[in-house]
Tab-separated table of C-alpha atoms and ligand atoms in Angstrom:
chain	number	residue	atom	x	y	z
A	279	UNK	CA	68.989	-47.659	-89.773
A	280	UNK	CA	69.679	-51.339	-89.645
A	281	UNK	CA	71.898	-52.447	-92.596
A	282	UNK	CA	70.158	-55.605	-93.701
A	283	UNK	CA	72.467	-56.048	-96.788
A	284	UNK	CA	75.103	-54.075	-98.535
A	285	UNK	CA	77.509	-54.418	-101.318
A	286	UNK	CA	81.234	-54.369	-100.071
A	287	UNK	CA	84.577	-54.818	-101.826
A	288	UNK	CA	84.695	-58.379	-100.246
A	289	UNK	CA	81.178	-59.358	-101.379
A	290	UNK	CA	77.616	-58.998	-100.189
A	291	UNK	CA	77.259	-58.413	-96.422
A	292	UNK	CA	74.185	-59.535	-94.474
A	293	UNK	CA	73.052	-59.240	-90.961
A	294	UNK	CA	72.393	-62.990	-90.182
A	295	UNK	CA	68.721	-63.087	-89.489
A	296	UNK	CA	68.860	-66.609	-88.324
A	297	UNK	CA	70.870	-65.458	-85.287
A	298	UNK	CA	68.650	-62.556	-84.278
A	299	UNK	CA	67.678	-61.408	-81.700
A	300	UNK	CA	70.200	-63.105	-79.434
A	301	UNK	CA	73.239	-62.273	-81.614
A	302	UNK	CA	74.001	-59.455	-84.109
A	303	UNK	CA	76.298	-61.257	-86.468
A	304	UNK	CA	77.202	-60.150	-90.013
A	305	UNK	CA	78.233	-62.556	-92.726
A	306	UNK	CA	79.840	-61.691	-95.995
A	307	UNK	CA	79.172	-63.871	-99.023
A	308	UNK	CA	82.198	-63.816	-101.446
A	309	UNK	CA	80.575	-65.876	-104.205
A	310	UNK	CA	77.155	-65.938	-105.941
A	311	UNK	CA	76.585	-69.486	-104.657
A	312	UNK	CA	77.060	-68.234	-101.129
A	313	UNK	CA	74.482	-65.576	-101.756
A	314	UNK	CA	72.065	-68.204	-103.075
A	315	UNK	CA	72.639	-70.289	-100.010
A	316	UNK	CA	72.021	-67.195	-97.771
A	317	UNK	CA	68.733	-66.599	-99.426
A	318	UNK	CA	67.611	-70.300	-99.193
A	319	UNK	CA	68.691	-70.622	-95.565
A	320	UNK	CA	66.971	-67.312	-94.693
A	321	UNK	CA	70.109	-65.492	-93.432
A	322	UNK	CA	68.378	-62.831	-95.654
A	323	UNK	CA	64.611	-62.952	-96.103
A	324	UNK	CA	61.625	-60.817	-96.863
A	325	UNK	CA	60.548	-60.277	-100.432
A	326	UNK	CA	62.209	-56.960	-101.231
A	327	UNK	CA	65.461	-57.968	-99.447
A	328	UNK	CA	65.555	-61.270	-101.333
A	329	UNK	CA	65.207	-59.431	-104.665
A	330	UNK	CA	68.103	-57.015	-104.042
A	331	UNK	CA	70.206	-59.761	-102.463
A	332	UNK	CA	69.780	-61.880	-105.703
A	333	UNK	CA	70.700	-58.887	-107.832
A	334	UNK	CA	73.916	-58.338	-105.705
A	335	UNK	CA	74.671	-62.116	-106.029
A	336	UNK	CA	74.305	-61.917	-109.736
A	337	UNK	CA	76.549	-58.858	-109.892
A	338	UNK	CA	79.100	-60.660	-107.767
A	339	UNK	CA	79.100	-63.752	-109.931
A	340	UNK	CA	79.582	-61.766	-113.158
A	341	UNK	CA	82.216	-59.613	-111.463
A	342	UNK	CA	84.271	-62.673	-110.627
A	343	UNK	CA	83.927	-64.280	-114.102
A	344	UNK	CA	87.011	-64.700	-116.193
A	345	UNK	CA	84.884	-65.064	-119.422
A	346	UNK	CA	86.923	-63.665	-122.309
A	347	UNK	CA	84.003	-62.537	-124.365
A	348	UNK	CA	80.281	-61.788	-124.231
A	349	UNK	CA	79.082	-65.078	-125.524
A	350	UNK	CA	80.901	-67.055	-122.805
A	351	UNK	CA	79.829	-64.448	-120.187
A	352	UNK	CA	76.197	-64.747	-121.319
A	353	UNK	CA	76.240	-68.539	-120.738
A	354	UNK	CA	77.725	-68.041	-117.270
A	355	UNK	CA	75.259	-65.330	-116.590
A	356	UNK	CA	72.405	-67.636	-117.429
A	357	UNK	CA	73.705	-70.247	-114.992
A	358	UNK	CA	74.065	-67.623	-112.170
A	359	UNK	CA	70.420	-66.307	-112.831
A	360	UNK	CA	69.104	-69.926	-112.768
A	361	UNK	CA	70.794	-70.561	-109.377
A	362	UNK	CA	69.278	-67.492	-107.952
A	363	UNK	CA	65.851	-68.323	-109.491
A	364	UNK	CA	65.951	-71.610	-107.759
A	365	UNK	CA	66.320	-70.380	-104.241
A	366	UNK	CA	62.811	-69.413	-103.131
A	367	UNK	CA	59.649	-69.537	-105.360
A	368	UNK	CA	57.003	-67.347	-103.858
A	369	UNK	CA	58.429	-63.742	-103.614
A	370	UNK	CA	58.135	-62.388	-107.074
A	371	UNK	CA	60.729	-59.681	-106.287
A	372	UNK	CA	63.288	-62.366	-106.854
A	373	UNK	CA	62.201	-62.861	-110.437
A	374	UNK	CA	61.684	-59.151	-110.857
A	375	UNK	CA	65.276	-58.525	-109.841
A	376	UNK	CA	66.673	-61.340	-112.079
A	377	UNK	CA	64.650	-59.874	-115.163
A	378	UNK	CA	66.105	-56.384	-114.375
A	379	UNK	CA	69.658	-57.783	-114.249
A	380	UNK	CA	68.983	-59.593	-117.519
A	381	UNK	CA	67.928	-56.328	-119.199
A	382	UNK	CA	70.975	-54.533	-117.768
A	383	UNK	CA	73.165	-57.190	-119.178
A	384	UNK	CA	71.703	-57.028	-122.624
A	385	UNK	CA	71.831	-53.186	-122.813
A	386	UNK	CA	75.565	-53.211	-121.835
A	387	UNK	CA	76.552	-56.325	-123.930
A	388	UNK	CA	77.531	-54.349	-127.077
A	389	UNK	CA	80.051	-52.496	-125.026
A	390	UNK	CA	81.869	-55.638	-123.978
A	391	UNK	CA	82.656	-57.765	-120.816
A	392	UNK	CA	84.158	-54.981	-118.725
A	393	UNK	CA	81.140	-52.602	-119.191
A	394	UNK	CA	78.716	-55.296	-118.394
A	395	UNK	CA	80.488	-55.999	-115.039
A	396	UNK	CA	80.422	-52.264	-114.189
A	397	UNK	CA	76.746	-51.910	-115.078
A	398	UNK	CA	75.499	-54.956	-113.303
A	399	UNK	CA	77.358	-53.855	-109.996
A	400	UNK	CA	75.827	-50.308	-110.383
A	401	UNK	CA	72.290	-51.716	-111.098
A	402	UNK	CA	72.299	-53.890	-107.960
A	403	UNK	CA	73.399	-50.994	-105.847
A	404	UNK	CA	70.813	-48.743	-107.567
A	405	UNK	CA	68.055	-51.231	-106.576
A	406	UNK	CA	69.028	-51.028	-102.921
A	407	UNK	CA	68.717	-47.180	-102.930
A	408	UNK	CA	65.399	-47.427	-104.844
A	409	UNK	CA	63.968	-49.912	-102.400
A	410	UNK	CA	64.557	-47.615	-99.487
A	411	UNK	CA	63.047	-44.723	-101.317
A	412	UNK	CA	59.940	-46.854	-102.226
A	413	UNK	CA	59.506	-47.789	-98.544
A	414	UNK	CA	59.686	-44.145	-97.547
A	415	UNK	CA	57.044	-43.283	-100.154
A	416	UNK	CA	54.905	-46.139	-98.980
A	417	UNK	CA	55.292	-44.784	-95.460
A	418	UNK	CA	53.994	-41.459	-96.591
A	419	UNK	CA	50.997	-42.810	-98.386
A	420	UNK	CA	50.194	-45.504	-95.748
A	421	UNK	CA	50.475	-43.249	-92.656
A	422	UNK	CA	47.206	-41.515	-93.687
A	423	UNK	CA	45.358	-44.923	-93.252
A	424	UNK	CA	46.635	-45.447	-89.745
A	425	UNK	CA	44.447	-44.676	-86.784
A	426	UNK	CA	45.358	-41.534	-84.737
A	427	UNK	CA	46.085	-43.863	-81.813
A	428	UNK	CA	45.753	-47.487	-80.616
A	429	UNK	CA	46.942	-50.874	-81.395
A	430	UNK	CA	48.039	-52.055	-84.939
A	431	UNK	CA	48.607	-55.762	-85.540
A	432	UNK	CA	51.251	-57.051	-87.869
A	433	UNK	CA	52.219	-60.495	-88.903
A	434	UNK	CA	55.683	-61.841	-89.843
A	435	UNK	CA	58.425	-59.209	-90.453
A	436	UNK	CA	57.800	-56.630	-93.027
A	437	UNK	CA	60.372	-54.137	-91.611
A	438	UNK	CA	63.823	-52.880	-92.267
A	439	UNK	CA	65.128	-56.492	-92.050
A	440	UNK	CA	62.771	-57.632	-94.867
A	441	UNK	CA	63.869	-54.796	-97.137
A	442	UNK	CA	67.001	-52.739	-97.776
A	443	UNK	CA	65.862	-50.430	-94.932
A	444	UNK	CA	62.758	-48.746	-93.239
A	445	UNK	CA	60.407	-51.514	-94.183
A	446	UNK	CA	56.980	-51.770	-95.896
A	447	UNK	CA	54.310	-52.437	-93.263
A	448	UNK	CA	56.648	-51.289	-90.480
A	449	UNK	CA	57.690	-48.314	-92.698
A	450	UNK	CA	54.061	-47.293	-92.666
A	451	UNK	CA	54.006	-47.638	-88.889
A	452	UNK	CA	57.273	-45.692	-88.623
A	453	UNK	CA	56.003	-42.890	-90.751
A	454	UNK	CA	52.569	-42.698	-89.037
A	455	UNK	CA	54.475	-42.443	-85.654
A	456	UNK	CA	56.831	-39.707	-86.943
A	457	UNK	CA	53.714	-37.797	-88.037
A	458	UNK	CA	52.402	-37.770	-84.519
A	459	UNK	CA	50.145	-40.765	-84.394
A	460	UNK	CA	50.249	-42.721	-81.099
A	461	UNK	CA	50.468	-46.325	-82.275
A	462	UNK	CA	51.187	-49.449	-80.257
A	463	UNK	CA	52.226	-52.441	-82.367
A	464	UNK	CA	51.037	-55.922	-81.631
A	465	UNK	CA	53.399	-58.387	-83.301
A	466	UNK	CA	52.251	-61.925	-83.944
A	467	UNK	CA	55.122	-64.282	-83.148
A	468	UNK	CA	54.638	-65.951	-86.662
A	469	UNK	CA	55.160	-69.691	-86.125
A	470	UNK	CA	57.151	-71.678	-87.102
A	471	UNK	CA	60.050	-69.478	-88.181
A	472	UNK	CA	59.231	-66.783	-85.498
A	473	UNK	CA	59.981	-63.673	-87.795
A	474	UNK	CA	57.474	-61.766	-85.459
A	475	UNK	CA	59.193	-62.548	-82.123
A	476	UNK	CA	62.763	-62.746	-83.360
A	477	UNK	CA	62.753	-59.938	-85.975
A	478	UNK	CA	59.824	-57.550	-85.673
A	479	UNK	CA	59.917	-57.202	-81.880
A	480	UNK	CA	63.688	-56.740	-82.091
A	481	UNK	CA	63.702	-54.005	-84.733
A	482	UNK	CA	60.682	-52.027	-83.351
A	483	UNK	CA	62.252	-52.083	-79.855
A	484	UNK	CA	65.489	-50.903	-81.322
A	485	UNK	CA	63.569	-47.843	-82.650
A	486	UNK	CA	61.819	-47.305	-79.276
A	487	UNK	CA	58.309	-48.261	-80.805
A	488	UNK	CA	55.890	-49.649	-78.282
A	489	UNK	CA	55.504	-53.316	-79.072
A	490	UNK	CA	53.544	-56.218	-77.539
A	491	UNK	CA	54.433	-59.638	-78.695
A	492	UNK	CA	51.528	-62.240	-78.940
A	493	UNK	CA	51.359	-65.797	-79.908
A	494	UNK	CA	49.524	-66.233	-83.218
A	495	UNK	CA	46.514	-67.814	-81.601
A	496	UNK	CA	45.915	-64.620	-79.543
A	497	UNK	CA	45.113	-62.252	-82.248
A	498	UNK	CA	41.408	-63.030	-82.275
A	499	UNK	CA	41.034	-62.362	-78.603
A	500	UNK	CA	43.020	-59.086	-78.904
A	501	UNK	CA	40.604	-57.958	-81.650
A	502	UNK	CA	37.525	-59.076	-79.696
A	503	UNK	CA	38.816	-56.966	-76.688
A	504	UNK	CA	39.085	-53.884	-78.899
A	505	UNK	CA	42.848	-53.651	-78.677
A	506	UNK	CA	43.484	-53.724	-82.424
A	507	UNK	CA	42.429	-50.723	-84.512
A	508	UNK	CA	44.073	-51.818	-87.855
A	509	UNK	CA	46.116	-54.655	-89.257
A	510	UNK	CA	49.025	-53.996	-91.624
A	511	UNK	CA	51.243	-56.743	-93.278
A	512	UNK	CA	53.678	-56.995	-96.189
A	513	UNK	CA	53.430	-59.259	-99.224
A	514	UNK	CA	55.443	-61.671	-101.180
A	515	UNK	CA	53.399	-61.499	-104.276
A	516	UNK	CA	50.233	-59.568	-105.203
A	517	UNK	CA	48.107	-60.858	-108.089
A	518	UNK	CA	46.570	-58.526	-110.621
A	519	UNK	CA	43.112	-58.882	-108.851
A	520	UNK	CA	44.552	-57.940	-105.459
A	521	UNK	CA	44.812	-61.427	-103.925
A	522	UNK	CA	47.861	-61.398	-101.647
A	523	UNK	CA	50.442	-64.044	-100.909
A	524	UNK	CA	52.204	-63.431	-97.581
A	525	UNK	CA	53.624	-65.429	-94.594
A	526	UNK	CA	51.560	-68.358	-93.545
A	527	UNK	CA	48.946	-67.226	-91.028
A	528	UNK	CA	48.197	-63.935	-92.751
A	529	UNK	CA	44.843	-65.359	-94.199
A	530	UNK	CA	43.647	-66.199	-90.664
A	531	UNK	CA	44.413	-62.748	-89.469
A	532	UNK	CA	42.587	-61.196	-92.502
A	533	UNK	CA	39.468	-63.321	-91.804
A	534	UNK	CA	39.552	-62.435	-88.141
A	535	UNK	CA	39.959	-58.779	-88.969
A	536	UNK	CA	36.842	-58.870	-91.302
A	537	UNK	CA	34.778	-60.548	-88.655
A	538	UNK	CA	35.724	-57.697	-86.177
A	539	UNK	CA	35.327	-54.806	-88.642
A	540	UNK	CA	38.990	-54.017	-88.463
A	541	UNK	CA	40.724	-52.669	-91.728
A	542	UNK	CA	43.270	-55.200	-93.132
A	543	UNK	CA	46.023	-53.243	-95.088
A	544	UNK	CA	48.923	-54.543	-97.209
A	545	UNK	CA	52.061	-52.562	-97.938
A	546	UNK	CA	54.366	-53.646	-100.649
A	547	UNK	CA	56.667	-52.209	-103.389
A	548	UNK	CA	55.470	-52.379	-107.018
A	549	UNK	CA	58.115	-55.074	-107.525
A	550	UNK	CA	55.876	-57.284	-105.452
A	551	UNK	CA	52.906	-56.822	-107.756
A	552	UNK	CA	52.599	-59.586	-110.447
A	553	UNK	CA	50.400	-58.152	-113.130
A	554	UNK	CA	50.949	-61.471	-115.087
A	555	UNK	CA	49.321	-63.460	-112.385
A	556	UNK	CA	45.535	-63.044	-112.692
A	557	UNK	CA	44.674	-64.256	-109.212
A	558	UNK	CA	46.151	-65.832	-106.171
A	559	UNK	CA	45.357	-69.413	-107.263
A	560	UNK	CA	48.474	-69.683	-109.395
A	561	UNK	CA	50.943	-68.275	-106.949
A	562	UNK	CA	53.623	-70.986	-106.096
A	563	UNK	CA	53.747	-71.560	-102.397
A	564	UNK	CA	57.083	-72.634	-100.889
A	565	UNK	CA	56.963	-75.818	-98.794
A	566	UNK	CA	59.699	-75.779	-96.200
A	567	UNK	CA	61.316	-78.457	-94.055
A	568	UNK	CA	59.093	-80.359	-91.562
A	569	UNK	CA	61.757	-79.767	-88.994
A	570	UNK	CA	60.771	-76.125	-88.745
A	571	UNK	CA	57.509	-77.403	-87.214
A	572	UNK	CA	58.630	-80.486	-85.273
A	573	UNK	CA	61.596	-78.768	-83.583
A	574	UNK	CA	61.780	-75.595	-81.536
A	575	UNK	CA	65.229	-73.939	-80.887
A	576	UNK	CA	66.914	-77.274	-81.902
A	577	UNK	CA	64.685	-79.284	-79.552
A	578	UNK	CA	62.196	-81.887	-80.816
A	579	UNK	CA	58.543	-80.891	-79.759
A	580	UNK	CA	56.624	-83.432	-81.738
A	581	UNK	CA	56.472	-87.253	-81.856
A	582	UNK	CA	58.840	-89.015	-84.119
A	583	UNK	CA	57.368	-89.699	-87.609
A	584	UNK	CA	54.322	-87.398	-87.303
A	585	UNK	CA	53.021	-86.076	-90.630
A	586	UNK	CA	53.702	-82.393	-91.014
A	587	UNK	CA	52.626	-79.724	-93.529
A	588	UNK	CA	54.777	-76.580	-93.615
A	589	UNK	CA	53.641	-74.129	-96.367
A	590	UNK	CA	55.645	-70.924	-95.834
A	591	UNK	CA	52.967	-68.654	-97.335
A	592	UNK	CA	49.193	-68.449	-97.780
A	593	UNK	CA	46.939	-66.471	-100.079
A	594	UNK	CA	44.454	-63.879	-98.742
A	595	UNK	CA	41.544	-63.272	-101.242
A	596	UNK	CA	41.163	-59.652	-102.143
A	597	UNK	CA	37.796	-59.445	-100.439
A	598	UNK	CA	39.541	-59.198	-97.102
A	599	UNK	CA	41.957	-56.402	-98.210
A	600	UNK	CA	40.894	-52.822	-97.375
A	601	UNK	CA	43.812	-51.256	-99.212
A	602	UNK	CA	47.213	-52.025	-100.838
A	603	UNK	CA	49.832	-49.303	-100.173
A	604	UNK	CA	52.539	-49.056	-102.824
A	605	UNK	CA	55.104	-46.283	-103.670
A	606	UNK	CA	52.833	-45.407	-106.550
A	607	UNK	CA	49.902	-44.703	-104.367
A	608	UNK	CA	47.141	-46.628	-102.593
A	609	UNK	CA	44.901	-49.222	-104.473
A	610	UNK	CA	41.383	-49.991	-103.248
A	611	UNK	CA	38.757	-52.328	-104.341
A	612	UNK	CA	38.051	-53.197	-107.249
A	613	UNK	CA	41.785	-53.934	-107.280
A	614	UNK	CA	41.802	-55.224	-110.927
A	615	UNK	CA	41.051	-51.661	-111.850
A	616	UNK	CA	43.085	-49.766	-109.249
A	617	UNK	CA	46.145	-51.881	-109.731
A	618	UNK	CA	45.908	-51.482	-113.538
A	619	UNK	CA	45.754	-47.758	-113.012
A	620	UNK	CA	48.874	-47.843	-110.753
A	621	UNK	CA	50.656	-49.902	-113.237
A	622	UNK	CA	50.648	-46.816	-115.479
A	623	UNK	CA	51.583	-44.452	-112.775
A	624	UNK	CA	54.983	-42.912	-111.949
A	625	UNK	CA	56.406	-43.869	-108.517
A	626	UNK	CA	56.138	-41.144	-105.912
A	627	UNK	CA	59.709	-40.964	-104.700
A	628	UNK	CA	59.672	-37.256	-104.023
A	629	UNK	CA	61.016	-35.989	-100.787
A	630	UNK	CA	63.047	-39.110	-100.134
A	631	UNK	CA	66.136	-38.811	-97.999
A	632	UNK	CA	68.603	-40.444	-100.338
B	817	MRU	O1	59.784	-66.357	-95.320
B	817	MRU	P1	59.988	-64.962	-95.273
B	817	MRU	O2	60.634	-64.542	-93.940
B	817	MRU	O3	60.932	-64.445	-96.375
B	817	MRU	O4	58.673	-64.273	-95.392
B	817	MRU	C1	58.530	-62.884	-95.374
B	817	MRU	C2	57.186	-62.378	-95.494
B	817	MRU	O5	56.194	-63.104	-95.742
B	817	MRU	C3	56.999	-60.902	-95.437
B	817	MRU	O6	55.740	-60.583	-94.887
B	817	MRU	C4	56.993	-60.414	-96.959
B	817	MRU	O7	58.157	-60.854	-97.593
B	817	MRU	C5	56.982	-58.916	-97.065
B	817	MRU	S1	58.454	-58.216	-96.463
B	817	MRU	C6	58.454	-56.570	-96.780
């Protein structure tokens, strides 16, 4: 399995996703500031991976602190958490991870600085193991939704590279294929950052999964030709009513799928569900640099001074979503009810390999 990120004695080690697929290069961040930069610059990306990376960054910052007492450490810890929280606004997994580290800090605080450091490092590593287990559980649930054979379209990268391993949407595809389904993946290239062509195509081909890369504007034609039997994507934040924020272009795919009578599925761990967000309207959408649109592989492809919009995510209203697959089970419309029920459920992590 691809090691997207891991805790090492030197720091947090990432496969550099800005260099894929041409180079498989690993970078080790030795400070929490370097981890924050790695998240912002998308060396590590994908909602679940961002969450665990932030937790590891926090653990690293606290581990290196020379604070003599809990009060001083708490002040430093607050600063570290703020730095992590300012990296990327849309994926709620980031804020979920920070909250979990804050709880861990407070539980250990009465036992002193040394114990806080131990517990935070352990908690971050536990989150990595849990993320893989959640993906495997999602795979088991979601595989039942996949067709017995045919094309499945995905957008962006919701695979091993976007998580700590196995993937969410691609985890469902992996699991369906292991159970004997004959799936062929259509990967949208996902302009402007090209997560589909650079990352999804790379990781699926590494696993020997049949993959066809298409430009984003080809999805409708492929559906019309009957080549796509289902769509499955990941998510960066799911509101309590089932509205889904995911990579820009997801909304267009969902609308196209509805027009063609193709089910549109979302796979995401419970840490992506924001029950405090009533609907998708309030989800903050990250705006990224205009250069990502005006330049391609370092070369300018648009006139000087052109106005550019570059929202990194869009929101797909729940009416387009056939089902949301989580490690707790599958939610279907009406999502306000099904997600509220899952909020009470225990994650189904039975039978996981780790
Ligand atoms: O900007 P990115 O590459 O971090 O965006 C990633 C996505 O939109 C993914 O689809 C989402 O995070 C789910 S990953 C399991």
